[in-house]
Tab-separated table of C-alpha atoms and ligand atoms in Angstrom:
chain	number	residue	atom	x	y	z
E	1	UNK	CA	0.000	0.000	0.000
E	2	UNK	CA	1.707	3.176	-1.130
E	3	UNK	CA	1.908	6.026	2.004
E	4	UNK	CA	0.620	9.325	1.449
E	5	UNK	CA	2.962	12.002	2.518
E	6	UNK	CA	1.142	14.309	5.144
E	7	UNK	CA	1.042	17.701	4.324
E	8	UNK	CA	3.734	19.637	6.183
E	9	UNK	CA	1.869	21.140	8.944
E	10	UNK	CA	2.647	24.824	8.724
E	11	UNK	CA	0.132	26.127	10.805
E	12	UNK	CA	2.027	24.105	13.754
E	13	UNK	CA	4.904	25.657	13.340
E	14	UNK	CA	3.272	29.090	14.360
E	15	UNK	CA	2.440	30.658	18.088
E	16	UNK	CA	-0.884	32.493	16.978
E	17	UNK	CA	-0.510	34.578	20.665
E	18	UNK	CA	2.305	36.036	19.474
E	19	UNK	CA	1.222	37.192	15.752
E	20	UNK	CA	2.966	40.473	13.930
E	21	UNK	CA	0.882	43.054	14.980
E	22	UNK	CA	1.526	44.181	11.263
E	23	UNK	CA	2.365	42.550	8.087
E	24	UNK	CA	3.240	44.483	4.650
E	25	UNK	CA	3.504	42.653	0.998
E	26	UNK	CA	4.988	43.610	-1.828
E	27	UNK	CA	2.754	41.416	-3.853
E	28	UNK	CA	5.214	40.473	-6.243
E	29	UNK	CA	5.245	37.902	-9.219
E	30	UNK	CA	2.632	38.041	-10.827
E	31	UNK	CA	3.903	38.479	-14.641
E	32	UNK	CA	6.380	35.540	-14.181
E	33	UNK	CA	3.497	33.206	-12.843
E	34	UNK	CA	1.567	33.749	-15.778
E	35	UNK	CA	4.412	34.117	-18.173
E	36	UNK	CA	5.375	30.303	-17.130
E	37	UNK	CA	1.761	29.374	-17.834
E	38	UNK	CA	2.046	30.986	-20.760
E	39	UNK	CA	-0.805	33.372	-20.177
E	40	UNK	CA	-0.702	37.124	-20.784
E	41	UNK	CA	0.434	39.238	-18.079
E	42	UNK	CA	-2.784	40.584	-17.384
E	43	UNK	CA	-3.946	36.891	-15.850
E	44	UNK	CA	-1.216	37.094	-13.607
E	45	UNK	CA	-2.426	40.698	-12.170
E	46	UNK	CA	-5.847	38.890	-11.717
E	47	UNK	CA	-4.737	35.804	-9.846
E	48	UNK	CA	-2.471	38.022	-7.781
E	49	UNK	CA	-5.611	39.730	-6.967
E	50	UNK	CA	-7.711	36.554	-6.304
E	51	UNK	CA	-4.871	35.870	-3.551
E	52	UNK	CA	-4.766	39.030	-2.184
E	53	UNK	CA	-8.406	38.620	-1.368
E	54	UNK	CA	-7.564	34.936	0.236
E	55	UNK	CA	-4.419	36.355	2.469
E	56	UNK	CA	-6.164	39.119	3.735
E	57	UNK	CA	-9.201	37.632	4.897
E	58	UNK	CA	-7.042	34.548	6.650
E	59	UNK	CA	-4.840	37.601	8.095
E	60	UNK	CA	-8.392	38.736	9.495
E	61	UNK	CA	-9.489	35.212	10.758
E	62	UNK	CA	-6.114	35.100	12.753
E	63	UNK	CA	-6.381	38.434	14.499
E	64	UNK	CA	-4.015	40.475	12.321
E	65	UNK	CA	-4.365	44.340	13.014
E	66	UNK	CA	-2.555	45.307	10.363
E	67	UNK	CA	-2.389	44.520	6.194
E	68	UNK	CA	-0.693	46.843	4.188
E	69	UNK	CA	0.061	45.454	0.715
E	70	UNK	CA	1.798	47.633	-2.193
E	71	UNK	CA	-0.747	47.311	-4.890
E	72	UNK	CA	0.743	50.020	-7.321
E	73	UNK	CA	4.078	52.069	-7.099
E	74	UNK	CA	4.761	55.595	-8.508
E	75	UNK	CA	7.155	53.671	-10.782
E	76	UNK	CA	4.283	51.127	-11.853
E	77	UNK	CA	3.059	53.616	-14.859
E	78	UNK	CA	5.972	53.487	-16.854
E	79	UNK	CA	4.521	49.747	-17.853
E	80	UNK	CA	2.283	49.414	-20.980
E	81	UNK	CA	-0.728	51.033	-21.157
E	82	UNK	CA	-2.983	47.795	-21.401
E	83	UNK	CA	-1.070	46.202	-18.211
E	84	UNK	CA	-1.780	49.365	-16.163
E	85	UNK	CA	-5.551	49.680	-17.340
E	86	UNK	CA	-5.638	46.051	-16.423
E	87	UNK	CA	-4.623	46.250	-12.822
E	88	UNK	CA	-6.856	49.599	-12.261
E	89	UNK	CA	-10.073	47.669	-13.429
E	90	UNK	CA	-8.781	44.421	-11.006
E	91	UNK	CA	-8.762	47.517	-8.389
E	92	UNK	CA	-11.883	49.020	-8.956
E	93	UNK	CA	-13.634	45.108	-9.329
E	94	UNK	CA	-12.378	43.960	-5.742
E	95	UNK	CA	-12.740	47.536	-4.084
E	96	UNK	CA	-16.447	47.535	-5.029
E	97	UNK	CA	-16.890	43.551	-3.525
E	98	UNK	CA	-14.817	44.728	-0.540
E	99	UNK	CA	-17.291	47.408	-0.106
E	100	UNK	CA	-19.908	45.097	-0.202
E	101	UNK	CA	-18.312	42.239	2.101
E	102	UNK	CA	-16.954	45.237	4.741
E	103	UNK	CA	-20.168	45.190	6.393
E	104	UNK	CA	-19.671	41.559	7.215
E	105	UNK	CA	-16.423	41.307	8.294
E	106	UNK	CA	-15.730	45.431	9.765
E	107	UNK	CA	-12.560	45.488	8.011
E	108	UNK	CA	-11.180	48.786	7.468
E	109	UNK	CA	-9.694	49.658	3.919
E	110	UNK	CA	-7.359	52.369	3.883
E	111	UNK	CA	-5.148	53.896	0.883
E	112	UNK	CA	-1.596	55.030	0.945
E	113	UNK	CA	-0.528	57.186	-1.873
E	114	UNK	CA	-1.305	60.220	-3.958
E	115	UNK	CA	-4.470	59.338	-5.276
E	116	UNK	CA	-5.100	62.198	-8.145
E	117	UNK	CA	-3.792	61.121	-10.672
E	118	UNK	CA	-6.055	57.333	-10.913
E	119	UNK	CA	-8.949	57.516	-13.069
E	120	UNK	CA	-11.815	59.158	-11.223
E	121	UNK	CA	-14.267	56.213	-10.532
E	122	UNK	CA	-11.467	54.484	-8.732
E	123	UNK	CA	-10.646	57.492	-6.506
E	124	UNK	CA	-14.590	58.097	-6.056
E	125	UNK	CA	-14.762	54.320	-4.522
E	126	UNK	CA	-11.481	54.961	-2.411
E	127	UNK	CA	-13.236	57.860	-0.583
E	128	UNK	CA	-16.706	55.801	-0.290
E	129	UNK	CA	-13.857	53.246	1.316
E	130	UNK	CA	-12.280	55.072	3.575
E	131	UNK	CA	-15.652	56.864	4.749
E	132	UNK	CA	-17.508	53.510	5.233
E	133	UNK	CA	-14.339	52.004	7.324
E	134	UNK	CA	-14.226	54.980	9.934
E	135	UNK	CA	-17.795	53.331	11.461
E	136	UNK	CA	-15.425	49.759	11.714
E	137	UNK	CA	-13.046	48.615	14.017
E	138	UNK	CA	-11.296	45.154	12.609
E	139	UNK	CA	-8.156	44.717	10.711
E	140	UNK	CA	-6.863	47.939	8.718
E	141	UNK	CA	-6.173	47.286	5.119
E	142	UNK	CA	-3.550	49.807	3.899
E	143	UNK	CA	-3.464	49.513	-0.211
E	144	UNK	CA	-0.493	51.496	-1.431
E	145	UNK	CA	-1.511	52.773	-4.658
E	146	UNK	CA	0.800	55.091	-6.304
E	147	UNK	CA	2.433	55.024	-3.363
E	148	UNK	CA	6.209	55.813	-3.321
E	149	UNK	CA	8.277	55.664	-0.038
E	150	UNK	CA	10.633	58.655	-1.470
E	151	UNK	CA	7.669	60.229	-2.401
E	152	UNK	CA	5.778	59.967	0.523
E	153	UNK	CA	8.866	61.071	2.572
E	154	UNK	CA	8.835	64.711	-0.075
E	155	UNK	CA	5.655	65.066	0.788
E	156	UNK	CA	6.065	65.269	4.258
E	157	UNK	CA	8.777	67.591	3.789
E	158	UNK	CA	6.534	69.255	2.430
E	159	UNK	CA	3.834	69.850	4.317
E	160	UNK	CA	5.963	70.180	7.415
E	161	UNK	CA	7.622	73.050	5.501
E	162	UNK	CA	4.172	74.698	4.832
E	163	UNK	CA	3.212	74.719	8.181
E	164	UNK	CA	6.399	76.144	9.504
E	165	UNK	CA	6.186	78.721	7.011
E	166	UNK	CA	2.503	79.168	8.267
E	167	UNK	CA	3.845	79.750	11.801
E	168	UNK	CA	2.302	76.214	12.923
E	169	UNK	CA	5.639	74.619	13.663
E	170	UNK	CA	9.510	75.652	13.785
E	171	UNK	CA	12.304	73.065	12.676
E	172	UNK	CA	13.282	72.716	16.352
E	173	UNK	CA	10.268	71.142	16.962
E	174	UNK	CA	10.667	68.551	14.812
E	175	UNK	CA	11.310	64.736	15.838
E	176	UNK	CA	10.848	61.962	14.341
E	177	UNK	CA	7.156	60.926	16.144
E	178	UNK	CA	6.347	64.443	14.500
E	179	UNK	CA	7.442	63.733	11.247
E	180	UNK	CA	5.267	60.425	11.081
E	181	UNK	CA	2.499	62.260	11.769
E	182	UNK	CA	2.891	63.375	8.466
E	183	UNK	CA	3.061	60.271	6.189
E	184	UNK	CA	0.650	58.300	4.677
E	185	UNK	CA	0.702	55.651	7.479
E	186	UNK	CA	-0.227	58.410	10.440
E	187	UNK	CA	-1.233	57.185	13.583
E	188	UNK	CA	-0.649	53.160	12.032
E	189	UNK	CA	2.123	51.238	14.089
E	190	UNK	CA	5.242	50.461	11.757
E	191	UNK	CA	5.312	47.138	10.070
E	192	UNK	CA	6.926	44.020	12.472
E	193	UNK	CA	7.443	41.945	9.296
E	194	UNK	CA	7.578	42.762	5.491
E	195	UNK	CA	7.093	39.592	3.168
E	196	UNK	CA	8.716	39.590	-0.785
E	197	UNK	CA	7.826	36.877	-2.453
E	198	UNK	CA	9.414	35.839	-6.010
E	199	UNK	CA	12.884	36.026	-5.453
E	200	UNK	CA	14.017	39.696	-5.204
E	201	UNK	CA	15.592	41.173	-2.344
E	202	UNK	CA	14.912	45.117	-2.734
E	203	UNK	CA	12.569	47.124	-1.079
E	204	UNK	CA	11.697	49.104	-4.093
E	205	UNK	CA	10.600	52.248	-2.549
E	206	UNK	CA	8.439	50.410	-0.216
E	207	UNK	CA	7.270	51.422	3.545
E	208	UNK	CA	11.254	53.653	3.479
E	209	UNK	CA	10.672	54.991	6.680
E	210	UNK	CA	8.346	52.920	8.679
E	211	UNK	CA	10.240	49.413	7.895
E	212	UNK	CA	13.077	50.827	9.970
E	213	UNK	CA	12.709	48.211	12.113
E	214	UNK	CA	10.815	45.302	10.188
E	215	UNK	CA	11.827	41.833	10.001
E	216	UNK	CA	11.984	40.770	6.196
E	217	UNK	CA	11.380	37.588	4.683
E	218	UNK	CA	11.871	36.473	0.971
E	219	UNK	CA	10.708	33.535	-0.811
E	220	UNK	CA	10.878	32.218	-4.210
E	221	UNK	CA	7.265	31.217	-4.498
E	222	UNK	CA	5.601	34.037	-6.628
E	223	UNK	CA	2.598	36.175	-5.155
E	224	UNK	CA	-0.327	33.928	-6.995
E	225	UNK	CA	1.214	30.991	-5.633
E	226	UNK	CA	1.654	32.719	-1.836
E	227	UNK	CA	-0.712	30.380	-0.078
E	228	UNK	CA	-1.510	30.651	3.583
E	229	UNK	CA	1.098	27.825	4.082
E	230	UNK	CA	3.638	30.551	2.880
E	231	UNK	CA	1.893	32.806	5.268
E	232	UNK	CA	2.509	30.155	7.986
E	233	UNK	CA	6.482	29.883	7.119
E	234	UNK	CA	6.786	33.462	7.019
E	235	UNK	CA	5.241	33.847	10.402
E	236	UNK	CA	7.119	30.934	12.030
E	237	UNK	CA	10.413	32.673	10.655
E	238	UNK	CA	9.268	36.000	12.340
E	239	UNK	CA	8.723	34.572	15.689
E	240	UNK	CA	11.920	32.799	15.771
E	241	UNK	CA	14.225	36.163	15.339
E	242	UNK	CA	15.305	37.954	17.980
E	243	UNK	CA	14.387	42.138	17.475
E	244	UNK	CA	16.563	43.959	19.106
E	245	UNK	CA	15.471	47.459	17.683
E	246	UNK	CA	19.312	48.352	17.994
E	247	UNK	CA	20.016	47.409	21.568
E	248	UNK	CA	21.618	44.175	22.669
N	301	LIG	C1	4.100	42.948	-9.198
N	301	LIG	O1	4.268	41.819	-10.024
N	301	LIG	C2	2.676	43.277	-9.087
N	301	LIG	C3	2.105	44.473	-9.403
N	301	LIG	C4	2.888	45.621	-9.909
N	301	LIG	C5	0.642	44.695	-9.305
N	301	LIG	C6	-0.024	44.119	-8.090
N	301	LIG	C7	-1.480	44.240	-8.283
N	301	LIG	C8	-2.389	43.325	-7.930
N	301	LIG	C9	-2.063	42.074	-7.210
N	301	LIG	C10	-3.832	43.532	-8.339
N	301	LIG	C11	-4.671	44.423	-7.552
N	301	LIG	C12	-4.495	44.503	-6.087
N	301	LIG	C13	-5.478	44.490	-5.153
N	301	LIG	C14	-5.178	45.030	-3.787
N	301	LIG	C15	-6.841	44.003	-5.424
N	301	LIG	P1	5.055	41.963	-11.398
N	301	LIG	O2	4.089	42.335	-12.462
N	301	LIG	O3	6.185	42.928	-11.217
N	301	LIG	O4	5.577	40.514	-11.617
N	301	LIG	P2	6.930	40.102	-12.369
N	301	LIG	O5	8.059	40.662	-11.549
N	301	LIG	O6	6.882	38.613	-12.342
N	301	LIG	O7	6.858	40.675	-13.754
């Protein structure tokens, strides 16, 4: 009689009391995996999608606080114009079902990025979003979408600059508490762990100044294929570190 091979048990290897308070994604992989199946890119976007959808509701079942997931970078337009109208429409489809399933499970879905410049239904549906989460209180959802760490970190400048120059602030008073307070990711506690699947190891203008900190974990296995077994190894590899924020 020929043994079946139990699946390895990933889910054992991980202390659910002591979860990440928050994960971030760079979803990446998705025009390889589709590439190899000999699909158009496109496919790859949607079944990238399809698993976003799967991790974050199993990141919600486990008692996650915090998903933040880069979705589109302000480099992400220089691809073709097809690709990019491609991923906005996968956007737009699974912000208007998230709308409809928020009710149900009270997750809050937040944006990170400069949002002008995406077409104007899309931005519409991001507001009715973010209005609709503000009466929830379960996971947050951060979706970076033309979100740039660099950027994020001008704007800032920015706006601290403005209000200095408005008489709000001096550059004395600055510190670094301060200076979160004006990023995209206000009042959200940095992320413990940052996951890139697929095989690179950059951070690609991802969560600069708030990953200070962050554990990172790479994997091969491209973001379609990221099941919740990845999830599991990724966790287990976060709670066996040691995070010593700089001390000893
Ligand atoms: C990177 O893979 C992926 C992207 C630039 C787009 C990610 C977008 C989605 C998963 C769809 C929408 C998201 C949500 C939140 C519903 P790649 O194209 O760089 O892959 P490659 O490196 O294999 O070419």
């Amino acid at each position: 009689m020929a043994f079946l091979k139990p699946k390895e048990d990933t889910a054992a290897q991980v202390d659910f009391d002591r979860l990440p308070r928050h994960v971030a994604i760079i979803m990446d992989g998705n025009g390889r995996w589709a590439k190899r199946r000999g699909l158009p890119r496109t496919a790859g976007h949607a079944a990238g999608a399809e698993n976003f959808r799967t991790i974050a509701t199993y990141c919600k079942n486990i008692g996650l606080d915090y998903l933040t997931v880069y979705a589109f970078s302000t480099e992400n337009w220089k691809r073709p114009l097809e690709e990019v109208s491609a991923i906005m429409g996968l956007l737009k489809k699974y912000l208007l079902e998230s709308i409809e399933k928020m009710e149900r499970d009270r997750i809050r879905l937040h944006f990170f990025g400069d949002l002008s410049p995406l077409p104007a239904e899309l931005r519409e549906m991001c507001g009715r979003t973010d209005a609709i989460s503000q009466r929830y209180d379960g996971m947050q959802v951060n979706v970076c979408l033309n979100y740039g760490g660099r950027d994020e970190l001008v704007r800032a400048a920015r706006a601290f600059a403005a209000d200095c120059a408005a008489g709000k602030s001096t550059p004395e008073q600055l510190t670094e508490e301060g200076l979160s307070q004006y990023l995209y990711s206000a009042g959200v506690p940095d992320p413990d762990l940052v996951i890139r699947p697929s095989g690179e190891l950059r951070i690609s203008n991802f969560l600069l100044w708030q990953s200070a900190y962050a554990e990172f974990y790479y994997t091969d296995v491209l973001w379609p294929d990221f099941s919740k077994e990845e999830l599991h190894k990724a966790l287990a590899a976060y709670q066996s570190r040691s995070r010593r924020f700089g001390g000893v």
